[in-house]
């Protein structure tokens, strides 16, 4: 009986270790956060999370390629301690019309160098944008991660719906449209909050008047 229990325990331990290992591998991918934005969103920030998955080498260069068929407009790179960012712009094949006029150029690549991500660590690189495209369902940001030993990991593979995740998937940002139901819920929530605030204020006024009446009655006592 004890031998059987030991075997079961060993199998369980190995299975758990396998799950943790798989989770570690999945979390080692280069990713973009948040995972989604509304189509045409303005004045937001994209964070590219780059973990170091090598035990004997450090990440020394990160290159993120922005799509130009559905360009991200108004890109600004946040300063990052120890790293220097080089921004490359490209002339668009088709200008993008905005309220401020037609945009003919957009950022196509950002390269960070000079810093170091050591084993077991990660870095977040922030990129602000002025406007996301409203004519796409997702944006793919192919990324190259170079290590101190000369190795380069190419996070450029696109996942196909229904298939398993590729070995080196590219970071993907989903672009969603706000549904009418969500808008209605937001409006209803705002209305409910306003009603609740109104009732709260009315209750406070009643309470103050009651307190004043009580004080007046006490003062009138002989």
JSON list of C-alpha atoms in Angstrom, two decimals:
[
{"chain": "A", "resi": 1, "resn": "UNK", "atom": "CA", "xyz": [0.00, 0.00, 0.00]},
{"chain": "A", "resi": 2, "resn": "UNK", "atom": "CA", "xyz": [2.78, 2.42, 0.95]},
{"chain": "A", "resi": 3, "resn": "UNK", "atom": "CA", "xyz": [4.66, 1.59, -2.29]},
{"chain": "A", "resi": 4, "resn": "UNK", "atom": "CA", "xyz": [1.55, 2.38, -4.35]},
{"chain": "A", "resi": 5, "resn": "UNK", "atom": "CA", "xyz": [1.10, 5.69, -2.54]},
{"chain": "A", "resi": 6, "resn": "UNK", "atom": "CA", "xyz": [4.74, 6.60, -3.16]},
{"chain": "A", "resi": 7, "resn": "UNK", "atom": "CA", "xyz": [4.35, 5.82, -6.87]},
{"chain": "A", "resi": 8, "resn": "UNK", "atom": "CA", "xyz": [1.19, 7.91, -7.10]},
{"chain": "A", "resi": 9, "resn": "UNK", "atom": "CA", "xyz": [2.95, 10.74, -5.29]},
{"chain": "A", "resi": 10, "resn": "UNK", "atom": "CA", "xyz": [5.91, 10.56, -7.65]},
{"chain": "A", "resi": 11, "resn": "UNK", "atom": "CA", "xyz": [3.67, 10.64, -10.73]},
{"chain": "A", "resi": 12, "resn": "UNK", "atom": "CA", "xyz": [1.75, 13.59, -9.31]},
{"chain": "A", "resi": 13, "resn": "UNK", "atom": "CA", "xyz": [4.97, 15.46, -8.59]},
{"chain": "A", "resi": 14, "resn": "UNK", "atom": "CA", "xyz": [6.28, 14.87, -12.11]},
{"chain": "A", "resi": 15, "resn": "UNK", "atom": "CA", "xyz": [2.98, 15.96, -13.63]},
{"chain": "A", "resi": 16, "resn": "UNK", "atom": "CA", "xyz": [2.97, 19.14, -11.54]},
{"chain": "A", "resi": 17, "resn": "UNK", "atom": "CA", "xyz": [6.55, 19.87, -12.54]},
{"chain": "A", "resi": 18, "resn": "UNK", "atom": "CA", "xyz": [5.60, 19.40, -16.18]},
{"chain": "A", "resi": 19, "resn": "UNK", "atom": "CA", "xyz": [2.73, 21.87, -15.81]},
{"chain": "A", "resi": 20, "resn": "UNK", "atom": "CA", "xyz": [4.97, 24.42, -14.14]},
{"chain": "A", "resi": 21, "resn": "UNK", "atom": "CA", "xyz": [7.64, 23.97, -16.79]},
{"chain": "A", "resi": 22, "resn": "UNK", "atom": "CA", "xyz": [5.08, 24.47, -19.54]},
{"chain": "A", "resi": 23, "resn": "UNK", "atom": "CA", "xyz": [3.78, 27.59, -17.79]},
{"chain": "A", "resi": 24, "resn": "UNK", "atom": "CA", "xyz": [7.33, 28.89, -17.53]},
{"chain": "A", "resi": 25, "resn": "UNK", "atom": "CA", "xyz": [7.92, 28.37, -21.23]},
{"chain": "A", "resi": 26, "resn": "UNK", "atom": "CA", "xyz": [4.66, 30.11, -22.14]},
{"chain": "A", "resi": 27, "resn": "UNK", "atom": "CA", "xyz": [5.39, 33.07, -19.89]},
{"chain": "A", "resi": 28, "resn": "UNK", "atom": "CA", "xyz": [8.83, 33.48, -21.50]},
{"chain": "A", "resi": 29, "resn": "UNK", "atom": "CA", "xyz": [7.31, 34.77, -24.74]},
{"chain": "A", "resi": 30, "resn": "UNK", "atom": "CA", "xyz": [7.62, 38.43, -25.67]},
{"chain": "A", "resi": 31, "resn": "UNK", "atom": "CA", "xyz": [4.14, 39.92, -25.20]},
{"chain": "A", "resi": 32, "resn": "UNK", "atom": "CA", "xyz": [2.30, 43.22, -25.58]},
{"chain": "A", "resi": 33, "resn": "UNK", "atom": "CA", "xyz": [0.05, 44.67, -22.86]},
{"chain": "A", "resi": 34, "resn": "UNK", "atom": "CA", "xyz": [-2.79, 45.28, -22.61]},
{"chain": "A", "resi": 35, "resn": "UNK", "atom": "CA", "xyz": [-3.90, 42.40, -24.79]},
{"chain": "A", "resi": 36, "resn": "UNK", "atom": "CA", "xyz": [-6.58, 44.47, -26.50]},
{"chain": "A", "resi": 37, "resn": "UNK", "atom": "CA", "xyz": [-7.66, 48.02, -27.31]},
{"chain": "A", "resi": 38, "resn": "UNK", "atom": "CA", "xyz": [-10.72, 49.48, -28.99]},
{"chain": "A", "resi": 39, "resn": "UNK", "atom": "CA", "xyz": [-10.42, 50.15, -32.71]},
{"chain": "A", "resi": 40, "resn": "UNK", "atom": "CA", "xyz": [-9.32, 53.71, -33.35]},
{"chain": "A", "resi": 41, "resn": "UNK", "atom": "CA", "xyz": [-8.33, 54.20, -29.69]},
{"chain": "A", "resi": 42, "resn": "UNK", "atom": "CA", "xyz": [-6.40, 57.40, -29.00]},
{"chain": "A", "resi": 43, "resn": "UNK", "atom": "CA", "xyz": [-3.78, 58.53, -26.49]},
{"chain": "A", "resi": 44, "resn": "UNK", "atom": "CA", "xyz": [-2.83, 55.16, -25.02]},
{"chain": "A", "resi": 45, "resn": "UNK", "atom": "CA", "xyz": [0.25, 53.16, -24.08]},
{"chain": "A", "resi": 46, "resn": "UNK", "atom": "CA", "xyz": [1.51, 49.79, -25.30]},
{"chain": "A", "resi": 47, "resn": "UNK", "atom": "CA", "xyz": [3.93, 47.87, -23.06]},
{"chain": "A", "resi": 48, "resn": "UNK", "atom": "CA", "xyz": [6.23, 45.29, -24.60]},
{"chain": "A", "resi": 49, "resn": "UNK", "atom": "CA", "xyz": [7.31, 42.76, -21.95]},
{"chain": "A", "resi": 50, "resn": "UNK", "atom": "CA", "xyz": [10.59, 41.04, -22.73]},
{"chain": "A", "resi": 51, "resn": "UNK", "atom": "CA", "xyz": [11.65, 38.18, -20.42]},
{"chain": "A", "resi": 52, "resn": "UNK", "atom": "CA", "xyz": [15.14, 36.66, -20.52]},
{"chain": "A", "resi": 53, "resn": "UNK", "atom": "CA", "xyz": [14.87, 32.90, -21.04]},
{"chain": "A", "resi": 54, "resn": "UNK", "atom": "CA", "xyz": [18.59, 32.09, -21.27]},
{"chain": "A", "resi": 55, "resn": "UNK", "atom": "CA", "xyz": [20.51, 30.90, -18.20]},
{"chain": "A", "resi": 56, "resn": "UNK", "atom": "CA", "xyz": [23.97, 31.82, -19.45]},
{"chain": "A", "resi": 57, "resn": "UNK", "atom": "CA", "xyz": [23.35, 34.95, -21.54]},
{"chain": "A", "resi": 58, "resn": "UNK", "atom": "CA", "xyz": [21.68, 38.34, -21.15]},
{"chain": "A", "resi": 59, "resn": "UNK", "atom": "CA", "xyz": [19.34, 40.14, -23.52]},
{"chain": "A", "resi": 60, "resn": "UNK", "atom": "CA", "xyz": [21.20, 43.10, -24.99]},
{"chain": "A", "resi": 61, "resn": "UNK", "atom": "CA", "xyz": [18.98, 44.24, -27.87]},
{"chain": "A", "resi": 62, "resn": "UNK", "atom": "CA", "xyz": [15.24, 44.30, -28.55]},
{"chain": "A", "resi": 63, "resn": "UNK", "atom": "CA", "xyz": [13.77, 45.20, -31.95]},
{"chain": "A", "resi": 64, "resn": "UNK", "atom": "CA", "xyz": [10.02, 45.71, -32.31]},
{"chain": "A", "resi": 65, "resn": "UNK", "atom": "CA", "xyz": [8.56, 46.08, -35.81]},
{"chain": "A", "resi": 66, "resn": "UNK", "atom": "CA", "xyz": [5.31, 48.03, -36.11]},
{"chain": "A", "resi": 67, "resn": "UNK", "atom": "CA", "xyz": [2.89, 47.25, -38.95]},
{"chain": "A", "resi": 68, "resn": "UNK", "atom": "CA", "xyz": [2.75, 49.80, -41.77]},
{"chain": "A", "resi": 69, "resn": "UNK", "atom": "CA", "xyz": [-0.26, 48.38, -43.62]},
{"chain": "A", "resi": 70, "resn": "UNK", "atom": "CA", "xyz": [-2.33, 49.41, -40.58]},
{"chain": "A", "resi": 71, "resn": "UNK", "atom": "CA", "xyz": [0.00, 51.98, -38.99]},
{"chain": "A", "resi": 72, "resn": "UNK", "atom": "CA", "xyz": [0.10, 53.14, -35.40]},
{"chain": "A", "resi": 73, "resn": "UNK", "atom": "CA", "xyz": [0.11, 56.95, -35.44]},
{"chain": "A", "resi": 74, "resn": "UNK", "atom": "CA", "xyz": [1.82, 59.42, -33.14]},
{"chain": "A", "resi": 75, "resn": "UNK", "atom": "CA", "xyz": [4.32, 56.97, -31.61]},
{"chain": "A", "resi": 76, "resn": "UNK", "atom": "CA", "xyz": [6.45, 58.20, -28.71]},
{"chain": "A", "resi": 77, "resn": "UNK", "atom": "CA", "xyz": [9.00, 56.08, -26.84]},
{"chain": "A", "resi": 78, "resn": "UNK", "atom": "CA", "xyz": [9.25, 56.36, -23.06]},
{"chain": "A", "resi": 79, "resn": "UNK", "atom": "CA", "xyz": [12.82, 56.76, -21.69]},
{"chain": "A", "resi": 80, "resn": "UNK", "atom": "CA", "xyz": [14.11, 53.57, -20.09]},
{"chain": "A", "resi": 81, "resn": "UNK", "atom": "CA", "xyz": [17.04, 53.54, -17.66]},
{"chain": "A", "resi": 82, "resn": "UNK", "atom": "CA", "xyz": [20.14, 51.99, -19.20]},
{"chain": "A", "resi": 83, "resn": "UNK", "atom": "CA", "xyz": [18.60, 51.63, -22.65]},
{"chain": "A", "resi": 84, "resn": "UNK", "atom": "CA", "xyz": [18.80, 53.80, -25.77]},
{"chain": "A", "resi": 85, "resn": "UNK", "atom": "CA", "xyz": [15.91, 53.72, -28.22]},
{"chain": "A", "resi": 86, "resn": "UNK", "atom": "CA", "xyz": [16.33, 54.22, -31.96]},
{"chain": "A", "resi": 87, "resn": "UNK", "atom": "CA", "xyz": [13.09, 55.00, -33.81]},
{"chain": "A", "resi": 88, "resn": "UNK", "atom": "CA", "xyz": [12.80, 54.32, -37.56]},
{"chain": "A", "resi": 89, "resn": "UNK", "atom": "CA", "xyz": [10.03, 55.84, -39.66]},
{"chain": "A", "resi": 90, "resn": "UNK", "atom": "CA", "xyz": [8.75, 54.71, -43.05]},
{"chain": "A", "resi": 91, "resn": "UNK", "atom": "CA", "xyz": [6.80, 56.45, -45.79]},
{"chain": "A", "resi": 92, "resn": "UNK", "atom": "CA", "xyz": [3.35, 54.89, -46.00]},
{"chain": "A", "resi": 93, "resn": "UNK", "atom": "CA", "xyz": [2.11, 53.41, -49.27]},
{"chain": "A", "resi": 94, "resn": "UNK", "atom": "CA", "xyz": [-1.29, 54.90, -48.52]},
{"chain": "A", "resi": 95, "resn": "UNK", "atom": "CA", "xyz": [-1.59, 58.11, -46.46]},
{"chain": "A", "resi": 96, "resn": "UNK", "atom": "CA", "xyz": [-3.89, 58.00, -43.44]},
{"chain": "A", "resi": 97, "resn": "UNK", "atom": "CA", "xyz": [-6.50, 60.75, -43.23]},
{"chain": "A", "resi": 98, "resn": "UNK", "atom": "CA", "xyz": [-7.01, 62.30, -39.79]},
{"chain": "A", "resi": 99, "resn": "UNK", "atom": "CA", "xyz": [-8.74, 65.38, -38.37]},
{"chain": "A", "resi": 100, "resn": "UNK", "atom": "CA", "xyz": [-5.36, 67.13, -38.49]},
{"chain": "A", "resi": 101, "resn": "UNK", "atom": "CA", "xyz": [-4.67, 66.22, -42.12]},
{"chain": "A", "resi": 102, "resn": "UNK", "atom": "CA", "xyz": [-3.09, 63.32, -44.00]},
{"chain": "A", "resi": 103, "resn": "UNK", "atom": "CA", "xyz": [-0.30, 61.32, -42.36]},
{"chain": "A", "resi": 104, "resn": "UNK", "atom": "CA", "xyz": [2.32, 60.10, -44.84]},
{"chain": "A", "resi": 105, "resn": "UNK", "atom": "CA", "xyz": [4.95, 58.68, -42.47]},
{"chain": "A", "resi": 106, "resn": "UNK", "atom": "CA", "xyz": [4.74, 56.33, -39.48]},
{"chain": "A", "resi": 107, "resn": "UNK", "atom": "CA", "xyz": [7.10, 54.53, -37.11]},
{"chain": "A", "resi": 108, "resn": "UNK", "atom": "CA", "xyz": [8.00, 51.09, -38.45]},
{"chain": "A", "resi": 109, "resn": "UNK", "atom": "CA", "xyz": [10.70, 49.95, -36.03]},
{"chain": "A", "resi": 110, "resn": "UNK", "atom": "CA", "xyz": [11.96, 50.65, -32.51]},
{"chain": "A", "resi": 111, "resn": "UNK", "atom": "CA", "xyz": [15.30, 49.23, -31.38]},
{"chain": "A", "resi": 112, "resn": "UNK", "atom": "CA", "xyz": [16.47, 49.29, -27.76]},
{"chain": "A", "resi": 113, "resn": "UNK", "atom": "CA", "xyz": [20.18, 48.77, -27.04]},
{"chain": "A", "resi": 114, "resn": "UNK", "atom": "CA", "xyz": [22.71, 49.46, -24.29]},
{"chain": "A", "resi": 115, "resn": "UNK", "atom": "CA", "xyz": [20.86, 47.77, -21.46]},
{"chain": "A", "resi": 116, "resn": "UNK", "atom": "CA", "xyz": [20.86, 44.23, -20.14]},
{"chain": "A", "resi": 117, "resn": "UNK", "atom": "CA", "xyz": [18.19, 41.74, -19.05]},
{"chain": "A", "resi": 118, "resn": "UNK", "atom": "CA", "xyz": [19.77, 38.96, -17.02]},
{"chain": "A", "resi": 119, "resn": "UNK", "atom": "CA", "xyz": [18.56, 35.41, -16.38]},
{"chain": "A", "resi": 120, "resn": "UNK", "atom": "CA", "xyz": [15.25, 35.22, -14.53]},
{"chain": "A", "resi": 121, "resn": "UNK", "atom": "CA", "xyz": [14.40, 38.88, -15.19]},
{"chain": "A", "resi": 122, "resn": "UNK", "atom": "CA", "xyz": [12.30, 40.87, -17.63]},
{"chain": "A", "resi": 123, "resn": "UNK", "atom": "CA", "xyz": [11.95, 44.45, -18.84]},
{"chain": "A", "resi": 124, "resn": "UNK", "atom": "CA", "xyz": [8.87, 46.46, -19.81]},
{"chain": "A", "resi": 125, "resn": "UNK", "atom": "CA", "xyz": [9.30, 48.88, -22.72]},
{"chain": "A", "resi": 126, "resn": "UNK", "atom": "CA", "xyz": [6.55, 51.51, -22.95]},
{"chain": "A", "resi": 127, "resn": "UNK", "atom": "CA", "xyz": [5.42, 53.06, -26.23]},
{"chain": "A", "resi": 128, "resn": "UNK", "atom": "CA", "xyz": [2.76, 55.77, -26.32]},
{"chain": "A", "resi": 129, "resn": "UNK", "atom": "CA", "xyz": [0.53, 56.21, -29.37]},
{"chain": "A", "resi": 130, "resn": "UNK", "atom": "CA", "xyz": [-1.71, 58.94, -30.67]},
{"chain": "A", "resi": 131, "resn": "UNK", "atom": "CA", "xyz": [-4.16, 56.70, -32.54]},
{"chain": "A", "resi": 132, "resn": "UNK", "atom": "CA", "xyz": [-4.64, 53.04, -33.40]},
{"chain": "A", "resi": 133, "resn": "UNK", "atom": "CA", "xyz": [-6.09, 51.96, -36.76]},
{"chain": "A", "resi": 134, "resn": "UNK", "atom": "CA", "xyz": [-9.85, 51.39, -36.96]},
{"chain": "A", "resi": 135, "resn": "UNK", "atom": "CA", "xyz": [-9.76, 49.14, -40.02]},
{"chain": "A", "resi": 136, "resn": "UNK", "atom": "CA", "xyz": [-8.08, 46.03, -38.54]},
{"chain": "A", "resi": 137, "resn": "UNK", "atom": "CA", "xyz": [-9.01, 43.32, -36.05]},
{"chain": "A", "resi": 138, "resn": "UNK", "atom": "CA", "xyz": [-5.51, 42.89, -34.65]},
{"chain": "A", "resi": 139, "resn": "UNK", "atom": "CA", "xyz": [-1.96, 44.21, -34.91]},
{"chain": "A", "resi": 140, "resn": "UNK", "atom": "CA", "xyz": [1.10, 41.95, -35.02]},
{"chain": "A", "resi": 141, "resn": "UNK", "atom": "CA", "xyz": [4.39, 43.28, -33.67]},
{"chain": "A", "resi": 142, "resn": "UNK", "atom": "CA", "xyz": [7.21, 41.05, -34.88]},
{"chain": "A", "resi": 143, "resn": "UNK", "atom": "CA", "xyz": [10.11, 41.19, -32.44]},
{"chain": "A", "resi": 144, "resn": "UNK", "atom": "CA", "xyz": [13.79, 40.18, -32.46]},
{"chain": "A", "resi": 145, "resn": "UNK", "atom": "CA", "xyz": [15.51, 39.47, -29.14]},
{"chain": "A", "resi": 146, "resn": "UNK", "atom": "CA", "xyz": [19.32, 39.37, -29.24]},
{"chain": "A", "resi": 147, "resn": "UNK", "atom": "CA", "xyz": [21.48, 37.87, -26.48]},
{"chain": "A", "resi": 148, "resn": "UNK", "atom": "CA", "xyz": [25.02, 38.62, -25.31]},
{"chain": "A", "resi": 149, "resn": "UNK", "atom": "CA", "xyz": [26.26, 35.33, -26.83]},
{"chain": "A", "resi": 150, "resn": "UNK", "atom": "CA", "xyz": [25.10, 36.42, -30.30]},
{"chain": "A", "resi": 151, "resn": "UNK", "atom": "CA", "xyz": [21.93, 34.31, -30.36]},
{"chain": "A", "resi": 152, "resn": "UNK", "atom": "CA", "xyz": [18.81, 35.99, -31.78]},
{"chain": "A", "resi": 153, "resn": "UNK", "atom": "CA", "xyz": [15.30, 34.73, -31.05]},
{"chain": "A", "resi": 154, "resn": "UNK", "atom": "CA", "xyz": [12.81, 35.73, -33.74]},
{"chain": "A", "resi": 155, "resn": "UNK", "atom": "CA", "xyz": [9.35, 36.27, -32.26]},
{"chain": "A", "resi": 156, "resn": "UNK", "atom": "CA", "xyz": [7.70, 36.52, -35.67]},
{"chain": "A", "resi": 157, "resn": "UNK", "atom": "CA", "xyz": [5.38, 33.52, -36.06]},
{"chain": "A", "resi": 158, "resn": "UNK", "atom": "CA", "xyz": [1.67, 34.16, -36.46]},
{"chain": "A", "resi": 159, "resn": "UNK", "atom": "CA", "xyz": [-0.80, 31.92, -34.65]},
{"chain": "A", "resi": 160, "resn": "UNK", "atom": "CA", "xyz": [-3.51, 30.35, -36.80]},
{"chain": "A", "resi": 161, "resn": "UNK", "atom": "CA", "xyz": [-6.96, 29.92, -35.30]},
{"chain": "A", "resi": 162, "resn": "UNK", "atom": "CA", "xyz": [-7.57, 26.30, -34.37]},
{"chain": "A", "resi": 163, "resn": "UNK", "atom": "CA", "xyz": [-3.88, 25.37, -34.37]},
{"chain": "A", "resi": 164, "resn": "UNK", "atom": "CA", "xyz": [-1.48, 25.11, -31.46]},
{"chain": "A", "resi": 165, "resn": "UNK", "atom": "CA", "xyz": [0.52, 28.17, -30.48]},
{"chain": "A", "resi": 166, "resn": "UNK", "atom": "CA", "xyz": [3.75, 28.39, -32.52]},
{"chain": "A", "resi": 167, "resn": "UNK", "atom": "CA", "xyz": [7.12, 28.06, -30.84]},
{"chain": "A", "resi": 168, "resn": "UNK", "atom": "CA", "xyz": [8.05, 31.72, -31.30]},
{"chain": "A", "resi": 169, "resn": "UNK", "atom": "CA", "xyz": [4.77, 33.67, -31.55]},
{"chain": "A", "resi": 170, "resn": "UNK", "atom": "CA", "xyz": [4.82, 37.37, -32.35]},
{"chain": "A", "resi": 171, "resn": "UNK", "atom": "CA", "xyz": [3.14, 39.73, -29.86]},
{"chain": "A", "resi": 172, "resn": "UNK", "atom": "CA", "xyz": [-0.43, 40.42, -30.99]},
{"chain": "A", "resi": 173, "resn": "UNK", "atom": "CA", "xyz": [-2.75, 43.26, -29.97]},
{"chain": "A", "resi": 174, "resn": "UNK", "atom": "CA", "xyz": [-6.45, 42.59, -30.52]},
{"chain": "A", "resi": 175, "resn": "UNK", "atom": "CA", "xyz": [-8.59, 45.48, -31.72]},
{"chain": "A", "resi": 176, "resn": "UNK", "atom": "CA", "xyz": [-12.19, 45.35, -30.57]},
{"chain": "A", "resi": 177, "resn": "UNK", "atom": "CA", "xyz": [-15.34, 47.40, -31.16]},
{"chain": "A", "resi": 178, "resn": "UNK", "atom": "CA", "xyz": [-17.45, 48.53, -28.21]},
{"chain": "A", "resi": 179, "resn": "UNK", "atom": "CA", "xyz": [-20.84, 46.82, -28.45]},
{"chain": "A", "resi": 180, "resn": "UNK", "atom": "CA", "xyz": [-24.14, 48.65, -28.16]},
{"chain": "A", "resi": 181, "resn": "UNK", "atom": "CA", "xyz": [-24.91, 46.57, -25.09]},
{"chain": "A", "resi": 182, "resn": "UNK", "atom": "CA", "xyz": [-21.68, 47.67, -23.39]},
{"chain": "A", "resi": 183, "resn": "UNK", "atom": "CA", "xyz": [-22.46, 51.29, -24.21]},
{"chain": "A", "resi": 184, "resn": "UNK", "atom": "CA", "xyz": [-26.00, 50.88, -22.82]},
{"chain": "A", "resi": 185, "resn": "UNK", "atom": "CA", "xyz": [-24.64, 49.26, -19.67]},
{"chain": "A", "resi": 186, "resn": "UNK", "atom": "CA", "xyz": [-22.20, 52.13, -19.22]},
{"chain": "A", "resi": 187, "resn": "UNK", "atom": "CA", "xyz": [-25.00, 54.67, -19.65]},
{"chain": "A", "resi": 188, "resn": "UNK", "atom": "CA", "xyz": [-27.24, 52.73, -17.24]},
{"chain": "A", "resi": 189, "resn": "UNK", "atom": "CA", "xyz": [-24.43, 52.50, -14.71]},
{"chain": "A", "resi": 190, "resn": "UNK", "atom": "CA", "xyz": [-23.82, 56.25, -14.97]},
{"chain": "A", "resi": 191, "resn": "UNK", "atom": "CA", "xyz": [-27.54, 56.92, -14.47]},
{"chain": "A", "resi": 192, "resn": "UNK", "atom": "CA", "xyz": [-27.65, 54.59, -11.46]},
{"chain": "A", "resi": 193, "resn": "UNK", "atom": "CA", "xyz": [-24.61, 56.27, -9.92]},
{"chain": "A", "resi": 194, "resn": "UNK", "atom": "CA", "xyz": [-26.20, 59.70, -10.40]},
{"chain": "A", "resi": 195, "resn": "UNK", "atom": "CA", "xyz": [-29.43, 58.51, -8.75]},
{"chain": "A", "resi": 196, "resn": "UNK", "atom": "CA", "xyz": [-27.52, 57.00, -5.86]},
{"chain": "A", "resi": 197, "resn": "UNK", "atom": "CA", "xyz": [-25.57, 60.22, -5.34]},
{"chain": "A", "resi": 198, "resn": "UNK", "atom": "CA", "xyz": [-28.81, 62.23, -5.42]},
{"chain": "A", "resi": 199, "resn": "UNK", "atom": "CA", "xyz": [-30.43, 59.99, -2.81]},
{"chain": "A", "resi": 200, "resn": "UNK", "atom": "CA", "xyz": [-27.33, 60.16, -0.67]},
{"chain": "A", "resi": 201, "resn": "UNK", "atom": "CA", "xyz": [-27.31, 63.97, -0.73]},
{"chain": "A", "resi": 202, "resn": "UNK", "atom": "CA", "xyz": [-31.03, 64.09, 0.05]},
{"chain": "A", "resi": 203, "resn": "UNK", "atom": "CA", "xyz": [-30.52, 61.76, 3.00]},
{"chain": "A", "resi": 204, "resn": "UNK", "atom": "CA", "xyz": [-27.67, 63.91, 4.28]},
{"chain": "A", "resi": 205, "resn": "UNK", "atom": "CA", "xyz": [-29.84, 67.05, 4.09]},
{"chain": "A", "resi": 206, "resn": "UNK", "atom": "CA", "xyz": [-32.67, 65.33, 5.98]},
{"chain": "A", "resi": 207, "resn": "UNK", "atom": "CA", "xyz": [-30.21, 64.17, 8.62]},
{"chain": "A", "resi": 208, "resn": "UNK", "atom": "CA", "xyz": [-28.81, 67.67, 9.10]},
{"chain": "A", "resi": 209, "resn": "UNK", "atom": "CA", "xyz": [-32.30, 69.16, 9.41]},
{"chain": "A", "resi": 210, "resn": "UNK", "atom": "CA", "xyz": [-33.24, 66.51, 11.95]},
{"chain": "A", "resi": 211, "resn": "UNK", "atom": "CA", "xyz": [-30.12, 67.22, 14.00]},
{"chain": "A", "resi": 212, "resn": "UNK", "atom": "CA", "xyz": [-30.86, 70.96, 13.92]},
{"chain": "A", "resi": 213, "resn": "UNK", "atom": "CA", "xyz": [-34.43, 70.35, 15.10]},
{"chain": "A", "resi": 214, "resn": "UNK", "atom": "CA", "xyz": [-33.21, 68.19, 17.96]},
{"chain": "A", "resi": 215, "resn": "UNK", "atom": "CA", "xyz": [-30.71, 70.83, 19.09]},
{"chain": "A", "resi": 216, "resn": "UNK", "atom": "CA", "xyz": [-33.42, 73.51, 18.93]},
{"chain": "A", "resi": 217, "resn": "UNK", "atom": "CA", "xyz": [-35.77, 71.37, 21.04]},
{"chain": "A", "resi": 218, "resn": "UNK", "atom": "CA", "xyz": [-33.12, 70.76, 23.69]},
{"chain": "A", "resi": 219, "resn": "UNK", "atom": "CA", "xyz": [-32.37, 74.48, 23.97]},
{"chain": "A", "resi": 220, "resn": "UNK", "atom": "CA", "xyz": [-36.09, 75.27, 24.47]},
{"chain": "A", "resi": 221, "resn": "UNK", "atom": "CA", "xyz": [-36.38, 72.97, 27.46]},
{"chain": "A", "resi": 222, "resn": "UNK", "atom": "CA", "xyz": [-36.80, 74.88, 30.80]}
]
